[in-house]
Tab-separated table of C-alpha atoms in Angstrom:
chain	number	residue	atom	x	y	z
Y	164	MET	CA	146.950	-80.118	-146.986
Y	165	ASN	CA	150.494	-81.087	-146.086
Y	166	ILE	CA	151.739	-82.028	-142.585
Y	167	THR	CA	155.406	-82.517	-141.771
Y	168	LYS	CA	157.373	-83.024	-138.571
Y	169	GLU	CA	160.724	-81.505	-137.668
Y	170	GLN	CA	162.474	-83.362	-134.828
Y	171	ILE	CA	164.232	-80.867	-132.528
Y	172	ASP	CA	165.593	-83.479	-130.122
Y	173	GLU	CA	164.406	-86.743	-128.530
Y	174	LEU	CA	161.730	-84.977	-126.491
Y	175	ASN	CA	160.705	-82.040	-128.655
Y	176	ALA	CA	159.377	-81.647	-132.197
Y	177	VAL	CA	157.558	-79.118	-134.363
Y	178	VAL	CA	154.690	-80.107	-136.643
Y	179	LYS	CA	154.060	-77.865	-139.641
Y	180	VAL	CA	150.628	-77.795	-141.264
Y	181	ALA	CA	150.156	-76.213	-144.695
Y	182	ILE	CA	146.544	-75.495	-145.727
Y	183	THR	CA	145.623	-74.392	-149.232
Y	184	LYS	CA	142.461	-72.809	-150.581
Y	185	ASP	CA	141.400	-76.151	-152.059
Y	186	ASP	CA	141.274	-77.651	-148.536
Y	187	TYR	CA	138.597	-75.317	-147.206
Y	188	GLN	CA	136.916	-73.364	-150.005
Y	189	ASP	CA	134.120	-75.827	-150.886
Y	190	LYS	CA	133.062	-76.109	-147.251
Y	191	VAL	CA	133.182	-72.323	-146.714
Y	192	ASP	CA	131.126	-71.710	-149.887
Y	193	LYS	CA	128.489	-74.245	-148.824
Y	194	ILE	CA	128.104	-72.679	-145.367
Y	195	LEU	CA	127.824	-69.163	-146.826
Y	196	LYS	CA	125.154	-70.359	-149.282
Y	197	ASP	CA	123.215	-71.838	-146.381
Y	198	TYR	CA	123.555	-68.517	-144.547
Y	199	ARG	CA	122.195	-66.746	-147.614
Y	200	LYS	CA	119.078	-68.927	-147.619
Y	201	GLN	CA	118.307	-67.989	-144.003
Y	202	ALA	CA	119.604	-64.384	-143.857
Y	203	LYS	CA	117.143	-61.619	-143.017
Y	204	ILE	CA	118.601	-58.270	-144.035
Y	205	PRO	CA	116.447	-55.150	-144.474
Y	206	GLY	CA	115.900	-54.302	-148.137
Y	207	PHE	CA	116.225	-57.885	-149.387
Y	208	ARG	CA	113.807	-60.772	-149.573
Y	209	LYS	CA	114.726	-63.888	-147.618
Y	210	GLY	CA	117.117	-65.999	-149.713
Y	211	GLN	CA	117.829	-63.135	-152.141
Y	212	VAL	CA	120.632	-61.339	-150.285
Y	213	PRO	CA	123.636	-60.894	-152.622
Y	214	ILE	CA	126.316	-63.472	-151.894
Y	215	GLY	CA	128.909	-60.682	-151.843
Y	216	LEU	CA	127.133	-59.075	-148.894
Y	217	ILE	CA	126.961	-62.416	-147.099
Y	218	LYS	CA	130.697	-62.946	-147.640
Y	219	LYS	CA	131.448	-59.449	-146.406
Y	220	GLN	CA	129.413	-59.971	-143.233
Y	221	TYR	CA	130.165	-63.631	-142.404
Y	222	GLY	CA	133.038	-64.739	-144.643
Y	223	ARG	CA	135.971	-64.124	-142.261
Y	224	ALA	CA	134.281	-65.827	-139.282
Y	225	VAL	CA	133.299	-68.882	-141.363
Y	226	LEU	CA	136.813	-69.110	-142.861
Y	227	VAL	CA	138.512	-68.978	-139.447
Y	228	ASP	CA	136.105	-71.550	-138.026
Y	229	GLU	CA	136.580	-74.010	-140.881
Y	230	VAL	CA	140.364	-73.671	-140.939
Y	231	ASN	CA	140.498	-74.318	-137.192
Y	232	LYS	CA	138.306	-77.425	-137.616
Y	233	LEU	CA	140.601	-78.668	-140.379
Y	234	LEU	CA	143.631	-78.075	-138.166
Y	235	GLN	CA	142.128	-79.878	-135.182
Y	236	ASP	CA	140.858	-82.907	-137.095
Y	237	ASN	CA	143.906	-83.434	-139.262
Y	238	LEU	CA	146.469	-82.765	-136.566
Y	239	ASN	CA	144.846	-85.334	-134.266
Y	240	LYS	CA	144.639	-87.805	-137.150
Y	241	TYR	CA	148.324	-87.233	-137.959
Y	242	LEU	CA	149.425	-87.805	-134.358
Y	243	THR	CA	147.418	-91.030	-134.225
Y	244	GLU	CA	148.640	-92.380	-137.557
Y	245	GLU	CA	152.260	-91.522	-136.802
Y	246	LYS	CA	151.884	-93.052	-133.314
Y	247	LEU	CA	153.389	-90.004	-131.661
Y	248	ASP	CA	153.180	-90.269	-127.869
Y	249	VAL	CA	152.766	-86.621	-126.898
Y	250	LEU	CA	152.594	-85.049	-123.444
Y	251	GLY	CA	149.984	-82.371	-122.893
Y	252	ASN	CA	148.591	-80.992	-126.157
Y	253	PRO	CA	150.264	-79.459	-129.213
Y	254	LEU	CA	151.009	-75.767	-128.609
Y	255	PRO	CA	150.508	-73.374	-131.541
Y	256	LYS	CA	153.569	-71.239	-132.214
Y	257	GLN	CA	152.921	-67.509	-132.220
Y	258	GLN	CA	153.002	-65.984	-135.704
Y	259	ASP	CA	153.404	-62.225	-136.028
Y	260	ASN	CA	151.480	-60.437	-138.785
Y	261	PHE	CA	149.341	-63.464	-139.605
Y	262	ASP	CA	147.142	-62.561	-142.588
Y	263	TRP	CA	143.699	-64.176	-142.989
Y	264	ASP	CA	143.295	-62.433	-146.345
Y	265	LYS	CA	145.775	-64.824	-147.934
Y	266	GLU	CA	144.458	-67.943	-149.625
Y	267	ASP	CA	147.068	-70.365	-148.249
Y	268	PHE	CA	148.040	-70.688	-144.602
Y	269	ALA	CA	150.906	-72.230	-142.654
Y	270	PHE	CA	150.747	-73.204	-138.994
Y	271	GLU	CA	153.328	-74.623	-136.613
Y	272	PHE	CA	152.770	-76.578	-133.394
Y	273	GLU	CA	155.262	-77.472	-130.701
Y	274	LEU	CA	155.134	-81.044	-129.383
Y	275	GLY	CA	156.452	-82.462	-126.138
Y	276	LEU	CA	157.217	-86.148	-126.652
Y	277	ALA	CA	157.067	-88.921	-124.067
Y	278	PRO	CA	160.520	-90.284	-123.216
Y	279	SER	CA	161.692	-93.805	-123.933
Y	280	PHE	CA	162.578	-95.877	-120.850
Y	281	GLU	CA	162.396	-99.360	-119.339
Y	282	VAL	CA	160.721	-100.511	-116.103
Y	283	PRO	CA	162.143	-103.842	-114.871
Y	284	LEU	CA	159.566	-105.308	-112.486
Y	285	LYS	CA	162.122	-107.549	-110.831
Y	286	THR	CA	163.473	-104.901	-108.457
Y	287	LYS	CA	167.156	-104.861	-107.497
Y	288	LYS	CA	166.251	-103.932	-103.930
Y	289	SER	CA	163.895	-106.086	-101.863
Y	290	ILE	CA	160.739	-104.202	-100.895
Y	291	THR	CA	159.229	-104.898	-97.481
Y	292	ARG	CA	155.869	-106.634	-97.598
Y	293	TYR	CA	154.183	-106.460	-94.209
Y	294	LYS	CA	152.181	-109.372	-92.849
Y	295	ILE	CA	150.124	-107.933	-90.008
Y	296	VAL	CA	149.080	-110.463	-87.367
Y	297	ALA	CA	146.492	-110.162	-84.608
Y	298	ASP	CA	148.330	-111.162	-81.426
Y	299	LYS	CA	146.744	-112.602	-78.272
Y	300	LYS	CA	146.559	-109.190	-76.624
Y	301	MET	CA	144.636	-107.680	-79.546
Y	302	VAL	CA	142.244	-110.643	-79.738
Y	303	ALA	CA	141.604	-110.466	-75.978
Y	304	GLU	CA	140.889	-106.733	-76.183
Y	305	GLN	CA	138.498	-107.321	-79.081
Y	306	VAL	CA	136.663	-110.023	-77.088
Y	307	GLU	CA	136.259	-107.610	-74.180
Y	308	ARG	CA	134.954	-104.843	-76.488
Y	309	MET	CA	132.397	-107.226	-77.969
Y	310	ARG	CA	131.306	-108.455	-74.546
Y	311	LYS	CA	130.774	-104.858	-73.426
Y	312	GLN	CA	128.964	-103.935	-76.649
Y	313	TYR	CA	126.497	-106.812	-76.245
Y	314	GLY	CA	126.357	-106.652	-72.445
Y	315	LYS	CA	123.663	-105.024	-70.322
Y	316	LEU	CA	123.610	-101.789	-68.331
Y	317	VAL	CA	123.060	-102.002	-64.589
Y	318	THR	CA	121.896	-98.732	-62.982
Y	319	LYS	CA	123.794	-97.607	-59.882
Y	320	ALA	CA	123.445	-94.879	-57.276
Y	321	ALA	CA	127.112	-93.845	-57.028
Y	322	VAL	CA	130.088	-93.722	-59.394
Y	323	GLU	CA	132.754	-96.438	-59.343
Y	324	LYS	CA	135.980	-96.862	-61.315
Y	325	LYS	CA	134.686	-98.557	-64.523
Y	326	ASP	CA	131.244	-96.963	-64.808
Y	327	GLU	CA	129.547	-94.955	-67.560
Y	328	ILE	CA	128.063	-91.620	-66.479
Y	329	ASN	CA	125.309	-89.696	-68.283
Y	330	GLY	CA	125.163	-86.015	-67.473
Y	331	ILE	CA	125.264	-82.391	-68.662
Y	332	PHE	CA	128.427	-80.352	-69.259
Y	333	ARG	CA	128.094	-76.603	-68.764
Y	334	ASN	CA	130.252	-73.496	-69.092
Y	335	GLU	CA	128.423	-70.210	-69.570
Y	336	ASP	CA	131.457	-68.205	-70.775
Y	337	GLU	CA	132.232	-70.766	-73.513
Y	338	GLU	CA	128.516	-71.226	-74.318
Y	339	ILE	CA	128.696	-74.932	-73.506
Y	340	GLU	CA	125.636	-76.929	-72.489
Y	341	ASN	CA	125.719	-80.464	-73.758
Y	342	LYS	CA	124.281	-83.791	-72.625
Y	343	ALA	CA	126.816	-86.604	-72.996
Y	344	THR	CA	128.059	-89.944	-71.728
Y	345	ILE	CA	131.581	-90.431	-70.407
Y	346	GLU	CA	133.304	-93.755	-69.746
Y	347	LEU	CA	135.631	-93.540	-66.768
Y	348	GLU	CA	138.062	-95.972	-68.431
Y	349	LYS	CA	138.684	-93.268	-71.079
Y	350	VAL	CA	139.329	-90.462	-68.573
Y	351	LYS	CA	143.038	-89.614	-68.318
Y	352	SER	CA	143.097	-86.914	-65.598
Y	353	LYS	CA	143.651	-88.430	-62.128
Y	354	LYS	CA	142.201	-85.280	-60.574
Y	355	ALA	CA	139.001	-85.698	-62.627
Y	356	LEU	CA	138.738	-89.366	-61.683
Y	357	GLY	CA	139.135	-88.471	-58.020
Y	358	ALA	CA	136.398	-85.871	-58.329
Y	359	LEU	CA	133.953	-88.266	-60.016
Y	360	ILE	CA	134.384	-91.527	-58.094
Y	361	GLY	CA	131.913	-91.768	-55.229
Y	362	LYS	CA	129.602	-89.043	-56.541
Y	363	LYS	CA	125.874	-89.723	-56.742
Y	364	VAL	CA	123.087	-88.927	-59.208
Y	365	GLY	CA	122.174	-85.246	-58.994
Y	366	GLU	CA	125.588	-84.062	-57.813
Y	367	THR	CA	127.744	-81.644	-59.820
Y	368	VAL	CA	131.532	-81.760	-60.129
Y	369	LEU	CA	134.014	-79.306	-61.655
Y	370	LEU	CA	136.328	-80.776	-64.311
Y	371	ASN	CA	139.217	-79.108	-66.124
Y	372	THR	CA	139.314	-79.736	-69.881
Y	373	LYS	CA	143.140	-79.897	-70.130
Y	374	GLY	CA	144.216	-83.539	-70.530
Y	375	LEU	CA	140.785	-84.760	-69.482
Y	376	PHE	CA	140.622	-87.781	-71.820
Y	377	LYS	CA	143.113	-90.348	-73.099
Y	378	GLU	CA	141.971	-89.555	-76.677
Y	379	ASP	CA	141.850	-85.855	-77.605
Y	380	TYR	CA	138.867	-86.205	-79.953
Y	381	LEU	CA	136.578	-87.190	-77.054
Y	382	LEU	CA	136.600	-83.679	-75.575
Y	383	SER	CA	134.886	-82.057	-78.569
Y	384	SER	CA	132.327	-84.875	-78.602
Y	385	VAL	CA	131.253	-84.616	-74.948
Y	386	LEU	CA	131.258	-80.802	-74.918
Y	387	GLY	CA	129.434	-80.505	-78.252
Y	388	ILE	CA	132.050	-78.166	-79.770
Y	389	SER	CA	134.355	-78.283	-82.791
Y	390	GLN	CA	137.671	-80.153	-82.769
Y	391	GLU	CA	139.410	-76.849	-83.496
Y	392	LYS	CA	137.913	-75.157	-80.438
Y	393	ALA	CA	138.483	-78.195	-78.201
Y	394	LYS	CA	142.160	-78.405	-79.174
Y	395	ASP	CA	143.086	-75.160	-77.374
Y	396	LEU	CA	140.412	-75.193	-74.661
Y	397	LYS	CA	141.807	-75.026	-71.110
Y	398	THR	CA	138.998	-74.206	-68.718
Y	399	ASP	CA	136.741	-75.615	-66.000
Y	400	VAL	CA	133.371	-77.110	-66.917
Y	401	SER	CA	130.659	-78.283	-64.549
Y	402	PHE	CA	129.291	-81.795	-64.982
Y	403	THR	CA	125.916	-82.644	-63.433
Y	404	ILE	CA	125.420	-86.406	-63.022
Y	405	GLU	CA	122.036	-87.641	-64.265
Y	406	GLU	CA	122.596	-91.399	-64.448
Y	407	VAL	CA	125.287	-93.908	-63.456
Y	408	ASN	CA	125.541	-97.290	-65.174
Y	409	GLU	CA	127.824	-100.273	-64.988
Y	410	ARG	CA	128.150	-102.203	-68.216
Y	411	GLU	CA	127.986	-105.875	-67.342
Y	412	PRO	CA	129.826	-107.877	-70.056
Y	413	ALA	CA	127.880	-110.498	-72.007
Y	414	GLN	CA	128.432	-114.114	-71.060
Y	415	LEU	CA	130.598	-116.203	-73.378
Y	416	ASP	CA	127.715	-118.506	-74.277
Y	417	GLN	CA	126.062	-119.777	-77.462
Y	418	ASP	CA	123.557	-116.919	-77.525
Y	419	PHE	CA	126.470	-114.433	-77.602
Y	420	PHE	CA	128.308	-116.383	-80.312
Y	421	ASP	CA	125.125	-116.531	-82.441
Y	422	LYS	CA	124.612	-112.757	-82.197
Y	423	LEU	CA	128.131	-112.152	-83.445
Y	424	PHE	CA	128.575	-114.775	-86.155
Y	425	GLY	CA	125.189	-116.328	-86.958
Y	426	LYS	CA	123.503	-119.386	-85.535
Y	427	ASP	CA	125.855	-122.246	-84.617
Y	428	THR	CA	128.697	-120.849	-86.777
Y	429	VAL	CA	130.913	-120.553	-83.705
Y	430	THR	CA	130.367	-122.826	-80.688
Y	431	SER	CA	133.231	-122.108	-78.247
Y	432	GLU	CA	135.469	-119.344	-76.909
Y	433	ASP	CA	138.503	-120.799	-78.732
Y	434	GLU	CA	136.577	-120.817	-82.034
Y	435	MET	CA	135.480	-117.249	-81.383
Y	436	LYS	CA	139.071	-116.080	-80.822
Y	437	ALA	CA	140.245	-117.916	-83.950
Y	438	ARG	CA	137.483	-116.247	-85.983
Y	439	ILE	CA	138.323	-112.795	-84.588
Y	440	LYS	CA	142.006	-113.354	-85.407
Y	441	GLU	CA	141.168	-114.467	-88.966
Y	442	ASP	CA	138.735	-111.595	-89.629
Y	443	SER	CA	141.130	-108.998	-88.181
Y	444	GLU	CA	144.035	-110.196	-90.298
Y	445	LYS	CA	141.867	-110.069	-93.440
Y	446	GLN	CA	141.101	-106.425	-92.675
Y	447	PHE	CA	144.790	-105.738	-92.070
Y	448	GLU	CA	145.592	-107.050	-95.560
Y	449	GLN	CA	144.021	-103.928	-97.078
Y	450	GLN	CA	146.352	-101.646	-95.111
Y	451	SER	CA	149.331	-103.860	-95.802
Y	452	ASP	CA	148.521	-103.935	-99.536
Y	453	GLN	CA	148.109	-100.146	-99.673
Y	454	LYS	CA	151.473	-99.696	-97.963
Y	455	LEU	CA	153.034	-102.149	-100.423
Y	456	LEU	CA	151.537	-100.342	-103.424
Y	457	ASN	CA	152.775	-96.980	-102.107
Y	458	ASP	CA	156.285	-98.331	-101.524
Y	459	ILE	CA	156.517	-99.913	-104.983
Y	460	THR	CA	155.258	-96.679	-106.552
Y	461	GLU	CA	157.954	-94.697	-104.725
Y	462	TYR	CA	160.605	-97.242	-105.727
Y	463	PHE	CA	159.742	-96.992	-109.424
Y	464	ILE	CA	159.664	-93.189	-109.344
Y	465	GLU	CA	163.056	-93.032	-107.626
Y	466	ASN	CA	164.735	-95.734	-109.738
Y	467	THR	CA	163.290	-95.210	-113.221
Y	468	LYS	CA	165.427	-92.502	-114.775
Y	469	PHE	CA	164.326	-90.494	-117.810
Y	470	GLU	CA	164.211	-86.895	-118.970
Y	471	LEU	CA	161.032	-84.910	-119.551
Y	472	PRO	CA	160.455	-82.050	-122.023
Y	473	SER	CA	160.412	-79.707	-119.034
Y	474	GLU	CA	160.524	-76.440	-120.961
Y	475	PHE	CA	157.612	-77.474	-123.173
Y	476	LEU	CA	155.521	-78.737	-120.235
Y	477	THR	CA	156.161	-75.544	-118.256
Y	478	LYS	CA	155.012	-73.498	-121.238
Y	479	TRP	CA	151.983	-75.773	-121.686
Y	480	ILE	CA	150.995	-75.281	-118.027
Y	481	GLN	CA	151.450	-71.528	-118.421
Y	482	MET	CA	149.230	-71.289	-121.509
Y	483	THR	CA	146.470	-73.829	-120.847
Y	484	GLY	CA	145.479	-73.172	-117.224
Y	485	GLU	CA	142.227	-71.571	-116.115
Y	486	LYS	CA	144.060	-68.274	-115.740
Y	487	PRO	CA	147.336	-67.028	-117.278
Y	488	LEU	CA	150.416	-67.813	-115.210
Y	489	SER	CA	153.731	-66.032	-115.027
Y	490	PRO	CA	156.819	-68.055	-116.050
Y	491	GLU	CA	157.742	-68.367	-112.352
Y	492	GLU	CA	154.265	-69.615	-111.403
Y	493	ALA	CA	154.256	-72.118	-114.288
Y	494	THR	CA	157.686	-73.429	-113.233
Y	495	GLU	CA	156.419	-73.887	-109.684
Y	496	GLU	CA	153.315	-75.757	-110.911
Y	497	PHE	CA	155.445	-78.037	-113.089
Y	498	GLU	CA	157.721	-78.874	-110.168
Y	499	LYS	CA	154.663	-79.737	-108.048
Y	500	SER	CA	153.210	-82.032	-110.707
Y	501	GLU	CA	156.439	-83.595	-112.037
Y	502	LYS	CA	156.454	-86.571	-109.654
Y	503	GLY	CA	152.833	-87.443	-110.492
Y	504	LEU	CA	153.507	-87.123	-114.225
Y	505	ARG	CA	156.515	-89.408	-113.965
Y	506	TYR	CA	154.458	-92.098	-112.273
Y	507	GLN	CA	151.644	-91.715	-114.833
Y	508	LEU	CA	154.179	-92.501	-117.560
Y	509	ILE	CA	155.684	-95.401	-115.590
Y	510	GLU	CA	152.267	-96.860	-114.736
Y	511	GLY	CA	151.062	-96.437	-118.324
Y	512	LYS	CA	154.083	-98.334	-119.625
Y	513	ILE	CA	153.603	-101.163	-117.096
Y	514	ILE	CA	149.912	-101.451	-118.000
Y	515	LYS	CA	150.652	-101.502	-121.737
Y	516	GLU	CA	153.575	-103.940	-121.609
Y	517	ASN	CA	151.683	-106.376	-119.376
Y	518	ASN	CA	148.390	-106.136	-121.286
Y	519	LEU	CA	146.393	-105.049	-118.237
Y	520	GLU	CA	142.882	-104.280	-119.420
Y	521	ILE	CA	139.520	-103.792	-117.757
Y	522	GLN	CA	136.546	-105.574	-119.302
Y	523	PHE	CA	133.003	-104.462	-118.500
Y	524	ASP	CA	132.018	-107.819	-116.989
Y	525	GLU	CA	134.898	-107.791	-114.506
Y	526	LEU	CA	134.181	-104.135	-113.649
Y	527	LYS	CA	130.583	-105.126	-112.931
Y	528	GLU	CA	131.720	-107.997	-110.668
Y	529	PHE	CA	134.153	-105.666	-108.914
Y	530	ALA	CA	131.321	-103.166	-108.338
Y	531	LYS	CA	129.082	-105.921	-106.961
Y	532	GLY	CA	131.794	-107.014	-104.540
Y	533	PHE	CA	132.191	-103.431	-103.346
Y	534	ILE	CA	128.401	-103.064	-102.926
Y	535	LYS	CA	128.197	-106.370	-101.050
Y	536	SER	CA	130.861	-105.287	-98.557
Y	537	GLN	CA	129.035	-101.995	-98.015
Y	538	MET	CA	125.747	-103.813	-97.385
Y	539	ALA	CA	127.448	-106.156	-94.909
Y	540	GLN	CA	128.398	-103.163	-92.771
Y	541	PHE	CA	124.682	-102.498	-92.312
Y	542	GLY	CA	123.855	-106.097	-91.425
Y	543	GLN	CA	122.780	-107.283	-94.899
Y	544	LEU	CA	125.021	-110.325	-95.074
Y	545	ASP	CA	123.323	-112.310	-97.830
Y	546	PRO	CA	121.854	-110.009	-100.533
Y	547	GLN	CA	120.141	-111.548	-103.549
Y	548	GLU	CA	122.085	-111.650	-106.829
Y	549	GLU	CA	119.275	-109.772	-108.610
Y	550	GLU	CA	119.467	-106.967	-106.041
Y	551	LEU	CA	123.244	-106.689	-106.504
Y	552	ASP	CA	122.828	-106.600	-110.307
Y	553	ASN	CA	120.261	-103.783	-110.074
Y	554	ILE	CA	122.390	-101.664	-107.739
Y	555	ALA	CA	125.505	-102.287	-109.860
Y	556	ALA	CA	123.622	-101.191	-112.996
Y	557	ARG	CA	122.687	-97.901	-111.326
Y	558	VAL	CA	126.225	-97.339	-110.073
Y	559	LEU	CA	127.770	-98.064	-113.486
Y	560	GLY	CA	125.336	-95.615	-115.080
Y	561	ASN	CA	127.290	-92.831	-113.372
Y	562	GLN	CA	130.473	-91.972	-115.296
Y	563	ASP	CA	132.213	-90.602	-112.208
Y	564	GLU	CA	131.601	-93.898	-110.408
Y	565	VAL	CA	132.799	-95.872	-113.444
Y	566	LYS	CA	136.031	-93.848	-113.427
Y	567	ARG	CA	136.530	-94.297	-109.682
Y	568	LEU	CA	135.864	-98.050	-109.732
Y	569	SER	CA	138.013	-98.529	-112.850
Y	570	GLU	CA	140.938	-96.835	-111.121
Y	571	GLN	CA	140.488	-99.034	-108.055
Y	572	LEU	CA	140.283	-102.187	-110.168
Y	573	MET	CA	143.389	-101.232	-112.146
Y	574	SER	CA	145.249	-100.594	-108.879
Y	575	GLN	CA	144.242	-104.098	-107.812
Y	576	LYS	CA	145.503	-105.551	-111.102
Y	577	LEU	CA	148.797	-103.690	-110.714
Y	578	LEU	CA	149.151	-104.892	-107.130
Y	579	ASN	CA	148.574	-108.514	-108.198
Y	580	LEU	CA	151.188	-108.087	-110.930
Y	581	TYR	CA	153.684	-106.610	-108.471
Y	582	LYS	CA	153.079	-109.426	-105.971
Y	583	ASP	CA	153.976	-111.871	-108.724
Y	584	LYS	CA	157.014	-110.046	-110.145
Y	585	VAL	CA	158.591	-107.685	-107.602
Y	586	ASN	CA	161.367	-108.810	-105.255
Y	587	PHE	CA	160.009	-108.880	-101.651
Y	588	LYS	CA	161.050	-109.587	-98.116
Y	589	VAL	CA	158.130	-110.451	-95.819
Y	590	LYS	CA	158.067	-108.847	-92.387
Y	591	GLU	CA	155.601	-110.149	-89.805
Y	592	VAL	CA	154.423	-107.513	-87.304
Y	593	THR	CA	151.579	-106.884	-84.886
Y	594	TYR	CA	149.165	-104.145	-85.853
Y	595	GLU	CA	150.507	-101.924	-83.067
Y	596	ASN	CA	154.080	-102.255	-84.359
Y	597	PHE	CA	152.925	-101.763	-87.968
Y	598	VAL	CA	151.359	-98.421	-87.017
Y	599	LYS	CA	154.499	-97.340	-85.122
Y	600	GLU	CA	156.829	-98.370	-87.939
Y	601	VAL	CA	154.819	-96.983	-90.831
Y	602	TYR	CA	153.152	-93.896	-89.374
Y	603	GLY	CA	155.483	-93.062	-86.465
């Protein structure tokens, strides 16, 4: 067997594979002899079928199969040994009048080659790195939410401005009958507020759904309908009051602090506010880091210039998809995927040049950290190490989970590298301003 490469240009090449009879004949003969031992053909005893008949019946299929195996194995070996960085997979060139009756065969494969480029991590332009702070207003609002959450309900006879009302929403035409709780502080409609305040248990009021709540999602929740239906719903619904409660906030005492943070961890209102500020800002770091990673990714895509073997990749997409694509469809698919492919190449180069690797032990520790944070959300703040090891072992036994966690860990490694190398300007903002600036 002989394999040679013809370089068309920097991004395209053709590999030619010449296979002779000596490359495949011994293997083909052995397989046909094995077939002969097992063949059951009427008129012949098992193992006594003439080899000529076996060749006539199975020879072409065995030959094609073995030649294809030779091609696959040796082409992959060649690409590895020659250290050819190919995009997609080699595409076989169409050969008219190919003759399997010949003893020697020649095949050609088109290659799309990865471009050569540099990625300087020290960016020319400073990239904004947001530091999100919890201001006094946010901390105060969080304190009030916690006091309400851990406070007690006081039953009342009539509705006042800050009460919670349990009742039943009804509208026969819209097939609505749903028991729900509404908080008057979340009601936006002044007309609805006027209709509710002063009403007593057992009374029914008529409320219009248009602009009823400050947050749109609340309407679907209280009416028991889909978000899609609630979005365009403009009608009157009756609301029968079953219970009126005032939520009396919890006292800022040691019992309250212990419920929130554990016994004697926090002992004053000032300590509580400091802890809320610290915990909030730690949570904000995740959003800030994700924004930073997205911005750096966009910067590298926009500022790292290189050509791609576009014609080859379009043809590869056209020929290797689940269903055949027209040239126009393949071009459209390539244009959709080009940006992602460019970043894959950029990211791959950064990972390789900076020796970023994932070892199993660090993946296991990363998984345990993820599991621990999940358990904390359900109140399990101090799981045993043995329990974490057992759960991590089960998680890492799932290949899809291994892939997902590996990608997350590599993103973390890249982010740490960028924080060390990329040129930044730090911008301190409140969470409210961060949301406005980043999401509009």
